[in-house]
Coordinates of C-alpha atoms (C1' of nucleotides) in Angstrom, one line a residue:
Chain X
M1 CA 0.0 0.0 0.0
F2 CA 1.1 3.5 -0.9
V3 CA 1.5 5.8 2.1
F4 CA 1.5 9.6 2.0
R5 CA 3.5 11.8 4.2
I6 CA 3.0 15.5 4.8
D7 CA 5.7 17.9 6.0
S8 CA 3.9 20.9 7.3
H9 CA 7.1 22.8 7.9
S10 CA 8.5 22.6 4.4
G11 CA 6.4 25.5 3.0
V12 CA 5.3 23.3 0.1
P13 CA 1.5 23.3 -0.2
P14 CA 0.1 19.9 1.0
Y15 CA -1.7 19.2 -2.2
L16 CA 1.6 19.6 -4.1
Q17 CA 3.4 17.3 -1.7
L18 CA 0.9 14.6 -2.5
V19 CA 1.3 15.2 -6.2
Q20 CA 5.1 15.0 -6.0
Q21 CA 5.0 11.8 -3.9
V22 CA 2.8 10.1 -6.5
R23 CA 5.1 11.3 -9.3
Q24 CA 8.1 10.0 -7.5
G25 CA 6.3 6.7 -6.6
V26 CA 5.7 6.2 -10.3
L27 CA 9.2 7.2 -11.3
L28 CA 10.8 4.8 -8.8
G29 CA 8.5 1.9 -9.5
F30 CA 6.6 1.9 -6.2
L31 CA 3.4 2.6 -8.2
K32 CA 2.7 0.6 -11.3
E33 CA 0.0 0.5 -13.9
G34 CA -3.3 -0.5 -12.5
D35 CA -2.4 0.2 -8.9
R36 CA -5.1 1.9 -6.9
L37 CA -4.2 5.0 -5.0
P38 CA -5.6 5.3 -1.4
L39 CA -9.1 6.5 -1.4
I40 CA -9.5 10.3 -1.0
R41 CA -11.3 10.0 2.3
E42 CA -8.6 7.6 3.6
V43 CA -5.8 10.0 2.8
A44 CA -7.7 12.8 4.3
E45 CA -8.0 10.9 7.5
T46 CA -4.4 9.5 7.7
V47 CA -2.6 12.8 7.0
A48 CA -5.2 15.0 8.6
I49 CA -6.1 17.3 5.8
N50 CA -9.4 18.2 4.1
P51 CA -10.7 15.7 1.5
N52 CA -11.0 18.5 -1.0
T53 CA -7.3 19.1 -0.7
V54 CA -6.6 15.4 -1.6
A55 CA -9.1 15.6 -4.4
K56 CA -7.3 18.6 -5.7
A57 CA -4.0 16.7 -5.8
Y58 CA -5.7 13.7 -7.5
R59 CA -7.3 16.0 -10.1
Q60 CA -4.0 17.5 -11.0
L61 CA -2.4 14.0 -11.3
E62 CA -5.3 13.1 -13.6
Q63 CA -4.7 16.2 -15.7
E64 CA -1.0 15.2 -16.0
G65 CA -2.2 11.9 -17.3
L66 CA -0.6 9.8 -14.5
V67 CA -3.8 8.5 -13.0
T68 CA -7.4 8.1 -13.8
G69 CA -10.3 8.6 -11.4
R70 CA -13.1 6.1 -11.7
P71 CA -16.2 7.2 -9.7
G72 CA -17.3 4.4 -7.5
Q73 CA -14.1 2.5 -7.8
G74 CA -11.2 4.7 -6.9
T75 CA -8.2 6.3 -8.6
F76 CA -5.8 4.2 -10.6
V77 CA -2.3 4.6 -12.0
N78 CA -2.1 4.7 -15.8
E79 CA 0.6 3.2 -17.9
T80 CA 4.0 4.1 -16.5
P81 CA 6.2 5.8 -19.1
A82 CA 8.9 3.1 -18.9
A83 CA 11.5 2.4 -16.2
P84 CA 14.4 4.9 -16.4
V85 CA 17.0 2.4 -15.1
S86 CA 17.3 -1.3 -14.6
P87 CA 16.2 -2.6 -11.2
A88 CA 19.7 -3.9 -10.6
T89 CA 21.5 -0.6 -11.0
Y90 CA 18.6 1.0 -9.1
T91 CA 19.1 -1.3 -6.1
S92 CA 22.8 -0.7 -6.3
L93 CA 22.4 3.1 -6.2
Q94 CA 19.9 2.7 -3.4
R95 CA 22.3 0.7 -1.3
G96 CA 25.1 3.2 -1.9
L97 CA 22.9 6.0 -0.7
E98 CA 21.9 4.1 2.4
T99 CA 25.5 3.5 3.4
W100 CA 26.3 7.1 2.8
L101 CA 23.3 8.1 5.0
G102 CA 24.6 5.8 7.7
R103 CA 28.0 7.5 7.7
A104 CA 26.4 10.9 7.8
R105 CA 24.2 10.0 10.7
A106 CA 27.1 8.4 12.5
A107 CA 29.0 11.6 12.1
G108 CA 26.3 13.4 14.0
L109 CA 24.4 15.2 11.2
D110 CA 20.7 15.6 11.7
E111 CA 18.2 15.3 8.9
Q112 CA 18.2 19.0 8.2
A113 CA 22.0 19.1 7.7
I114 CA 21.9 16.0 5.5
S115 CA 19.3 17.6 3.3
A116 CA 21.3 20.8 3.1
L117 CA 24.4 18.8 2.2
F118 CA 22.5 17.0 -0.5
T119 CA 20.9 20.0 -2.1
A120 CA 24.3 21.8 -2.0
A121 CA 26.0 18.9 -3.8
L122 CA 23.2 18.7 -6.4
N123 CA 23.4 22.5 -7.0
Q124 CA 27.2 22.3 -7.4
A125 CA 26.9 19.4 -9.9
R126 CA 24.4 21.4 -11.9
N127 CA 26.6 24.5 -11.9
E128 CA 29.5 22.4 -13.1
N129 CA 27.4 21.0 -15.9
I130 CA 26.5 24.5 -17.0
A131 CA 30.1 25.7 -16.8
Chain W
M1 CA 30.2 35.4 -2.8
F2 CA 26.9 33.8 -1.7
V3 CA 24.6 33.0 -4.6
F4 CA 20.8 32.5 -4.3
R5 CA 18.8 30.2 -6.4
I6 CA 15.1 30.2 -6.9
D7 CA 13.2 27.1 -8.1
S8 CA 9.9 28.4 -9.2
H9 CA 8.5 24.9 -9.8
S10 CA 9.0 23.6 -6.3
G11 CA 6.0 25.3 -4.8
V12 CA 8.0 26.7 -1.9
P13 CA 7.4 30.5 -1.6
P14 CA 10.4 32.4 -2.9
Y15 CA 11.0 34.3 0.3
L16 CA 11.1 30.9 2.2
Q17 CA 13.6 29.5 -0.3
L18 CA 15.9 32.5 0.4
V19 CA 15.6 31.9 4.1
Q20 CA 16.3 28.2 3.9
Q21 CA 19.3 28.8 1.7
V22 CA 20.9 31.2 4.2
R23 CA 20.1 28.7 7.0
Q24 CA 21.8 25.9 5.1
G25 CA 24.7 28.1 4.2
V26 CA 25.3 28.8 7.8
L27 CA 24.8 25.2 8.8
L28 CA 27.4 24.0 6.2
G29 CA 29.9 26.7 6.8
F30 CA 29.4 28.6 3.5
L31 CA 28.4 31.6 5.5
K32 CA 30.5 32.6 8.6
E33 CA 30.2 35.2 11.2
G34 CA 30.7 38.7 9.8
D35 CA 30.0 37.7 6.2
R36 CA 27.8 40.1 4.3
L37 CA 24.7 38.9 2.5
P38 CA 24.2 40.2 -1.0
L39 CA 22.3 43.5 -1.2
I40 CA 18.6 43.3 -1.5
R41 CA 18.6 45.0 -4.9
E42 CA 21.3 42.7 -6.1
V43 CA 19.3 39.6 -5.1
A44 CA 16.2 41.0 -6.6
E45 CA 18.0 41.5 -9.9
T46 CA 19.8 38.2 -10.1
V47 CA 16.9 35.9 -9.2
A48 CA 14.2 38.2 -10.8
I49 CA 11.8 38.7 -7.9
N50 CA 10.4 41.8 -6.2
P51 CA 12.8 43.6 -3.7
N52 CA 10.0 43.5 -1.1
T53 CA 10.2 39.7 -1.2
V54 CA 13.9 39.7 -0.6
A55 CA 13.4 42.2 2.2
K56 CA 10.8 39.9 3.8
A57 CA 13.3 37.0 3.8
Y58 CA 16.1 39.1 5.3
R59 CA 13.6 40.4 7.9
Q60 CA 12.7 36.9 8.9
L61 CA 16.4 35.9 9.1
E62 CA 16.9 38.8 11.4
Q63 CA 14.0 37.8 13.6
E64 CA 15.6 34.3 13.8
G65 CA 18.8 35.9 15.0
L66 CA 20.9 34.5 12.2
V67 CA 21.8 37.9 10.7
T68 CA 21.8 41.5 11.6
G69 CA 20.9 44.4 9.3
R70 CA 23.0 47.5 9.6
P71 CA 21.2 50.4 7.8
G72 CA 23.4 51.8 5.0
Q73 CA 26.0 49.0 5.2
G74 CA 24.1 45.7 4.5
T75 CA 23.1 42.5 6.3
F76 CA 25.7 40.5 8.2
V77 CA 25.8 37.0 9.5
N78 CA 25.9 36.7 13.3
E79 CA 28.0 34.2 15.3
T80 CA 27.3 30.7 14.0
P81 CA 26.0 28.3 16.7
A82 CA 29.0 26.0 16.4
A83 CA 29.9 23.6 13.6
P84 CA 28.1 20.3 14.0
V85 CA 31.0 18.3 12.5
S86 CA 34.7 18.7 12.0
P87 CA 35.7 20.1 8.6
A88 CA 37.5 16.8 7.8
T89 CA 34.6 14.5 8.2
Y90 CA 32.4 17.1 6.5
T91 CA 34.7 17.1 3.4
S92 CA 34.8 13.3 3.4
L93 CA 31.0 13.1 3.4
Q94 CA 30.8 15.7 0.7
R95 CA 33.2 13.7 -1.5
G96 CA 31.3 10.5 -0.9
L97 CA 28.1 12.2 -2.0
E98 CA 29.7 13.5 -5.1
T99 CA 30.9 10.1 -6.2
W100 CA 27.5 8.7 -5.6
L101 CA 25.9 11.5 -7.6
G102 CA 28.4 10.7 -10.4
R103 CA 27.3 7.1 -10.5
A104 CA 23.7 8.1 -10.5
R105 CA 24.1 10.5 -13.4
A106 CA 26.2 7.9 -15.3
A107 CA 23.3 5.4 -14.8
G108 CA 21.1 7.8 -16.7
L109 CA 19.1 9.3 -13.8
D110 CA 18.0 12.9 -14.2
E111 CA 17.8 15.4 -11.3
Q112 CA 14.2 14.6 -10.6
A113 CA 14.8 10.9 -10.2
I114 CA 17.9 11.5 -8.1
S115 CA 15.9 13.7 -5.7
A116 CA 13.1 11.1 -5.6
L117 CA 15.6 8.4 -4.7
F118 CA 17.2 10.6 -2.0
T119 CA 13.9 11.6 -0.3
A120 CA 12.8 8.0 -0.5
A121 CA 15.9 6.8 1.3
L122 CA 15.6 9.5 3.9
N123 CA 12.0 8.6 4.6
Q124 CA 12.9 4.9 4.9
A125 CA 15.7 5.7 7.3
R126 CA 13.3 7.8 9.4
N127 CA 10.7 5.0 9.4
E128 CA 13.3 2.5 10.6
N129 CA 14.3 4.8 13.4
I130 CA 10.7 5.1 14.5
A131 CA 10.1 1.3 14.2
Chain S
M1 CA -12.6 43.1 -23.5
F2 CA -13.2 39.4 -23.3
V3 CA -16.7 38.5 -22.0
F4 CA -17.7 35.1 -20.5
R5 CA -21.1 33.5 -20.8
I6 CA -22.4 30.7 -18.7
D7 CA -25.2 28.4 -19.9
S8 CA -26.6 26.9 -16.7
H9 CA -28.8 24.5 -18.7
S10 CA -26.2 22.8 -20.7
G11 CA -25.0 20.4 -18.0
V12 CA -21.4 21.4 -18.6
P13 CA -19.8 22.5 -15.3
P14 CA -19.4 26.3 -15.2
Y15 CA -15.6 26.1 -14.6
L16 CA -15.3 24.0 -17.8
Q17 CA -17.4 26.4 -19.8
L18 CA -14.9 29.2 -18.8
V19 CA -12.0 27.0 -19.8
Q20 CA -13.5 26.1 -23.1
Q21 CA -14.4 29.8 -23.9
V22 CA -10.8 30.9 -23.3
R23 CA -9.5 28.0 -25.4
Q24 CA -11.8 29.0 -28.2
G25 CA -10.9 32.6 -27.8
V26 CA -7.3 31.8 -28.3
L27 CA -8.0 29.5 -31.1
L28 CA -10.0 32.1 -33.0
G29 CA -7.7 35.0 -32.3
F30 CA -10.0 36.9 -29.9
L31 CA -7.3 36.5 -27.3
K32 CA -3.7 37.1 -28.2
E33 CA -0.4 36.9 -26.4
G34 CA -0.2 39.3 -23.6
D35 CA -3.9 40.0 -23.3
R36 CA -5.2 40.1 -19.8
L37 CA -8.2 38.0 -18.9
P38 CA -10.9 39.6 -16.8
L39 CA -10.0 39.5 -13.1
I40 CA -11.3 36.6 -11.1
R41 CA -13.5 38.7 -9.0
E42 CA -14.9 40.5 -12.0
V43 CA -15.9 37.3 -13.7
A44 CA -17.4 36.0 -10.5
E45 CA -19.6 39.1 -10.4
T46 CA -20.6 39.3 -14.0
V47 CA -21.6 35.6 -14.4
A48 CA -22.7 35.2 -10.8
I49 CA -20.6 32.3 -9.7
N50 CA -18.2 31.8 -6.8
P51 CA -14.7 33.3 -7.2
N52 CA -13.2 29.9 -6.4
T53 CA -14.9 28.4 -9.4
V54 CA -13.4 31.0 -11.7
A55 CA -10.0 30.5 -10.0
K56 CA -10.4 26.8 -10.7
A57 CA -10.9 27.5 -14.4
Y58 CA -7.9 29.9 -14.5
R59 CA -5.7 27.3 -12.7
Q60 CA -6.6 24.7 -15.2
L61 CA -5.8 27.0 -18.1
E62 CA -2.5 27.7 -16.5
Q63 CA -1.7 24.0 -16.2
E64 CA -2.5 23.7 -19.9
G65 CA 0.0 26.4 -20.5
L66 CA -2.4 28.8 -22.2
V67 CA -2.2 31.5 -19.6
T68 CA 0.0 32.7 -16.7
G69 CA -1.3 34.1 -13.4
R70 CA 0.7 36.9 -12.0
P71 CA -0.3 37.7 -8.4
G72 CA -1.0 41.4 -8.0
Q73 CA -1.3 42.0 -11.8
G74 CA -3.8 39.5 -13.2
T75 CA -3.9 36.6 -15.6
F76 CA -2.3 36.9 -19.0
V77 CA -2.5 34.9 -22.2
N78 CA 0.7 33.2 -23.2
E79 CA 2.1 32.9 -26.8
T80 CA -0.6 31.6 -29.0
P81 CA 0.3 28.4 -30.9
A82 CA 0.0 30.0 -34.3
A83 CA -3.1 30.9 -36.2
P84 CA -4.7 27.8 -37.8
V85 CA -6.0 29.7 -40.9
S86 CA -5.4 33.0 -42.6
P87 CA -7.6 35.9 -41.4
A88 CA -9.1 36.1 -44.9
T89 CA -10.4 32.6 -45.2
Y90 CA -11.5 32.8 -41.6
T91 CA -13.7 35.9 -42.3
S92 CA -15.0 34.2 -45.4
L93 CA -16.0 31.1 -43.4
Q94 CA -17.5 33.3 -40.8
R95 CA -19.6 35.1 -43.3
G96 CA -20.8 31.9 -44.9
L97 CA -21.9 30.7 -41.5
E98 CA -23.8 33.9 -40.8
T99 CA -25.8 33.7 -44.0
W100 CA -26.6 30.1 -43.3
L101 CA -27.7 31.0 -39.7
G102 CA -29.9 33.7 -41.2
R103 CA -31.6 31.2 -43.5
A104 CA -32.1 28.8 -40.6
R105 CA -33.7 31.5 -38.4
A106 CA -35.8 32.7 -41.3
A107 CA -37.1 29.2 -41.7
G108 CA -38.3 29.2 -38.2
L109 CA -35.7 27.1 -36.4
D110 CA -34.9 28.1 -32.8
E111 CA -31.4 28.0 -31.3
Q112 CA -31.9 24.5 -30.0
A113 CA -32.9 23.1 -33.4
I114 CA -30.0 24.9 -35.1
S115 CA -27.5 23.4 -32.6
A116 CA -29.1 20.0 -33.2
L117 CA -28.7 20.3 -36.9
F118 CA -25.1 21.4 -36.6
T119 CA -24.0 18.6 -34.3
A120 CA -25.8 16.1 -36.4
A121 CA -24.0 17.3 -39.5
L122 CA -20.7 17.3 -37.7
N123 CA -21.3 13.7 -36.5
Q124 CA -22.3 12.6 -40.0
A125 CA -19.1 14.1 -41.5
R126 CA -17.0 12.4 -38.9
N127 CA -18.7 9.0 -39.6
E128 CA -18.0 9.5 -43.4
N129 CA -14.4 10.2 -42.7
I130 CA -14.1 7.0 -40.6
A131 CA -15.9 4.9 -43.3
Chain F
M1 CA -31.3 2.4 -36.2
F2 CA -30.6 5.2 -33.8
V3 CA -27.0 5.3 -32.7
F4 CA -25.8 7.0 -29.5
R5 CA -22.5 8.7 -29.2
I6 CA -20.7 9.8 -26.0
D7 CA -18.0 12.5 -25.9
S8 CA -16.2 11.9 -22.6
H9 CA -14.2 15.1 -23.0
S10 CA -17.1 17.4 -23.2
G11 CA -17.8 17.6 -19.5
V12 CA -21.5 16.9 -20.1
P13 CA -22.7 14.0 -17.9
P14 CA -23.2 10.8 -20.0
Y15 CA -26.8 10.4 -19.1
L16 CA -27.5 14.0 -20.2
Q17 CA -25.8 13.4 -23.5
L18 CA -28.1 10.5 -24.2
V19 CA -31.2 12.6 -23.3
Q20 CA -30.1 15.4 -25.5
Q21 CA -29.4 13.1 -28.4
V22 CA -32.9 11.7 -28.2
R23 CA -34.4 15.1 -27.9
Q24 CA -32.4 16.3 -31.0
G25 CA -33.4 13.1 -32.9
V26 CA -37.0 13.8 -32.3
L27 CA -36.6 17.4 -33.2
L28 CA -34.9 16.7 -36.5
G29 CA -37.1 13.8 -37.5
F30 CA -34.6 11.0 -37.0
L31 CA -36.9 9.5 -34.4
K32 CA -40.6 9.3 -35.1
E33 CA -43.7 8.2 -33.3
G34 CA -43.6 4.5 -32.6
D35 CA -39.8 4.1 -33.1
R36 CA -38.1 1.9 -30.6
L37 CA -35.0 3.2 -28.8
P38 CA -32.1 0.8 -28.6
L39 CA -32.3 -1.6 -25.6
I40 CA -30.6 -0.4 -22.4
R41 CA -28.1 -3.2 -22.5
E42 CA -27.3 -2.6 -26.1
V43 CA -26.5 1.1 -25.5
A44 CA -24.5 0.2 -22.4
E45 CA -22.4 -2.1 -24.5
T46 CA -21.9 0.1 -27.5
V47 CA -21.0 3.3 -25.7
A48 CA -19.3 1.5 -22.7
I49 CA -21.2 2.9 -19.8
N50 CA -23.1 1.4 -16.9
P51 CA -26.6 0.2 -17.7
N52 CA -27.9 2.2 -14.8
T53 CA -26.7 5.3 -16.5
V54 CA -28.7 4.5 -19.6
A55 CA -31.7 3.6 -17.5
K56 CA -31.5 7.0 -15.8
A57 CA -31.5 8.7 -19.2
Y58 CA -34.5 6.7 -20.4
R59 CA -36.3 7.4 -17.2
Q60 CA -35.8 11.1 -17.6
L61 CA -37.0 11.0 -21.2
E62 CA -40.1 9.2 -20.0
Q63 CA -40.7 11.9 -17.4
E64 CA -40.4 14.5 -20.1
G65 CA -43.1 12.6 -22.0
L66 CA -41.0 12.0 -25.1
V67 CA -40.9 8.3 -24.8
T68 CA -42.8 5.5 -23.1
G69 CA -41.2 2.4 -21.7
R70 CA -43.2 -0.8 -22.1
P71 CA -41.8 -3.5 -19.8
G72 CA -40.6 -6.5 -21.8
Q73 CA -40.9 -4.8 -25.1
G74 CA -38.6 -1.7 -25.0
T75 CA -38.9 2.0 -25.0
F76 CA -40.9 3.7 -27.7
V77 CA -41.1 7.3 -29.0
N78 CA -44.4 9.1 -28.4
E79 CA -46.2 11.3 -30.9
T80 CA -43.8 14.1 -31.9
P81 CA -45.0 17.6 -31.2
A82 CA -45.1 18.5 -34.9
A83 CA -42.3 19.2 -37.2
P84 CA -41.0 22.8 -37.0
V85 CA -40.1 23.0 -40.6
S86 CA -41.0 21.3 -43.9
P87 CA -38.8 18.4 -44.9
A88 CA -37.8 20.4 -48.0
T89 CA -36.4 23.4 -46.3
Y90 CA -34.9 21.1 -43.8
T91 CA -32.9 19.2 -46.4
S92 CA -31.9 22.4 -48.0
L93 CA -30.5 23.7 -44.8
Q94 CA -28.8 20.5 -44.1
R95 CA -27.1 20.6 -47.5
G96 CA -26.0 24.2 -47.1
L97 CA -24.4 23.2 -43.8
E98 CA -22.6 20.3 -45.4
T99 CA -21.1 22.4 -48.1
W100 CA -20.0 24.9 -45.5
L101 CA -18.4 22.2 -43.4
G102 CA -16.6 20.9 -46.5
R103 CA -15.1 24.4 -47.1
A104 CA -14.1 24.7 -43.4
R105 CA -12.4 21.3 -43.5
A106 CA -10.7 22.1 -46.8
A107 CA -9.3 25.3 -45.2
G108 CA -7.6 23.2 -42.6
L109 CA -9.9 23.6 -39.6
D110 CA -10.2 20.7 -37.2
E111 CA -13.4 19.8 -35.4
Q112 CA -12.5 21.9 -32.4
A113 CA -12.0 25.0 -34.4
I114 CA -15.2 24.4 -36.4
S115 CA -17.2 24.1 -33.2
A116 CA -15.6 27.2 -31.8
L117 CA -16.5 29.2 -34.9
F118 CA -20.0 27.9 -34.8
T119 CA -20.7 28.7 -31.1
A120 CA -19.1 32.1 -31.6
A121 CA -21.4 32.9 -34.6
L122 CA -24.4 31.7 -32.6
N123 CA -23.5 33.9 -29.6
Q124 CA -22.9 36.9 -31.9
A125 CA -26.3 36.4 -33.5
R126 CA -27.9 36.1 -30.0
N127 CA -26.3 39.3 -28.9
E128 CA -27.5 41.2 -32.0
N129 CA -31.0 40.1 -31.3
I130 CA -30.8 41.3 -27.8
A131 CA -29.3 44.7 -28.9
Chain K
dG1 C1' -5.5 44.4 -4.3
dT2 C1' -4.0 40.3 -7.1
dG3 C1' -3.9 35.2 -7.6
dG4 C1' -3.2 30.7 -4.7
dT5 C1' -4.4 27.6 -1.1
dC6 C1' -7.1 25.6 2.6
dT7 C1' -11.3 24.3 5.2
dA8 C1' -16.1 23.0 5.8
dG9 C1' -20.0 21.2 4.1
dA10 C1' -23.4 20.3 0.5
dC11 C1' -25.1 18.0 -3.8
dC12 C1' -24.6 15.3 -8.0
dA13 C1' -23.1 11.5 -11.3
dC14 C1' -21.5 7.0 -11.4
dA15 C1' -20.7 1.8 -10.3
Chain G
dG1 C1' -19.8 4.6 -1.4
dT2 C1' -16.7 6.6 -5.0
dG3 C1' -14.9 10.7 -7.3
dG4 C1' -16.4 15.6 -9.1
dT5 C1' -18.2 20.0 -8.5
dC6 C1' -19.9 24.2 -6.2
dT7 C1' -20.3 27.5 -2.3
dA8 C1' -18.8 30.3 1.5
dG9 C1' -15.3 32.4 3.8
dA10 C1' -10.6 32.6 5.7
dC11 C1' -5.5 33.3 5.3
dC12 C1' -1.2 33.8 2.7
dA13 C1' 2.3 35.3 -0.8
dC14 C1' 3.4 38.6 -4.2
dT15 C1' 3.3 43.4 -6.6

DNA sequence: GTGGTCTAGACCACA
DNA sequence: GTGGTCTAGACCACT
């Protein structure tokens, strides 16, 4: 089952967080064609937001073509646009990241510092590509 | 020189992005006590937003006690609350992350997929800690 | 100035009627790049619906890339995807349609009958193309 | 045989589309007194919607007095309220519209643009009548 | 004062 | 009972 998570301190509107999580879920293979997303009312309960807000997120996903809402049945994932990488290299990358995270935590960095380090590295890489 | 970067697709309000970037800069040592932040009108020009928005970000940073605005001179970073890790381990972690990023890009992942992978790993780690 | 019109008997949701009217306006050249759509609150007043409903329509148009909302300024039409026909043939077609409409009205057909005739002809043409 | 057609992109509820098509069919003489509408399960199959939805449409048509359902036999069209125009002028109008449609298609307009042009002309005519 | 988001609660179309 | 739409009214970010 797919689980949503809302970070109310990030500044990102809740409905957008839901949208991004589904997009990422599809991108990483957690969500595949035909999978049913949690019911709107379920999500509203579990993450404690208004059903309309969840509906707004699902509507946007539908407009993006990622999912299709079928009244009376639920909301379902459409055909995924093809896996970007093979599962093998994917798991390898995942494991590499986990060991790195372990090192970072062992060194005493909290989640905020880790995120900061990551985005900084990502930005730097981008700048180098531009240069 | 400290450089700001606005991602208009992230959904995070621009003023908050500025605030978060300064916080991260201080956390990671890019900004040290006494450093001067770019002038409001400079930032407004380079990232193409309204000067009032930049001013709002600086005002909030001042309220948080991270910086101090000196009229006519600019905005300066206050004493940093102590580095969380030694510069050595910090550089080591940074390098580890860079090699991982290199592998990910070589495997064909774009920035979106990399971010998705990272947040997924971070969430998983958090869940394991809770469990 | 662009004027909206809501037909509450058509069964089409009001927000969709607004969306379709903007799309048609762009398609037919009534709305060009840089034009400002009526303010949300104006539309809400003139067609007597809730501002949120108008906002919903504008949001969808923005997601489709047809317009861009600029807080504090209004909502503006983006670059139009190129005129489908030359203005000359367009006016010619328009005039032909007007004379036909004149004949139909003179014959005693009301608006409903005219619409019925039109959609029937359109459907027939489509079927012939398929066959 | 009367054929239904559902446009799932129009925003009009499917059951209303069926109702409108029957109304138009009667108005234009495609359906005459005593004609049998397609069976509910036939319609449900051909246009791929739930039989309940078709039943709802037929029920509403019966409430409007346009048709009468005879259990076990089917649904039949009642006496038509008199033809609004003579068959001759009707065919003439139909042919005029067909030639116009041919010109429009030849000019490169797709169905969407044609519809836009038509509704625009209809609206303009209405406005002139009001003025 | 502009658009953008959220909440609360109602009603409808559909399976 | 599911998703889809509308209303009413509040607060926020940006110009």
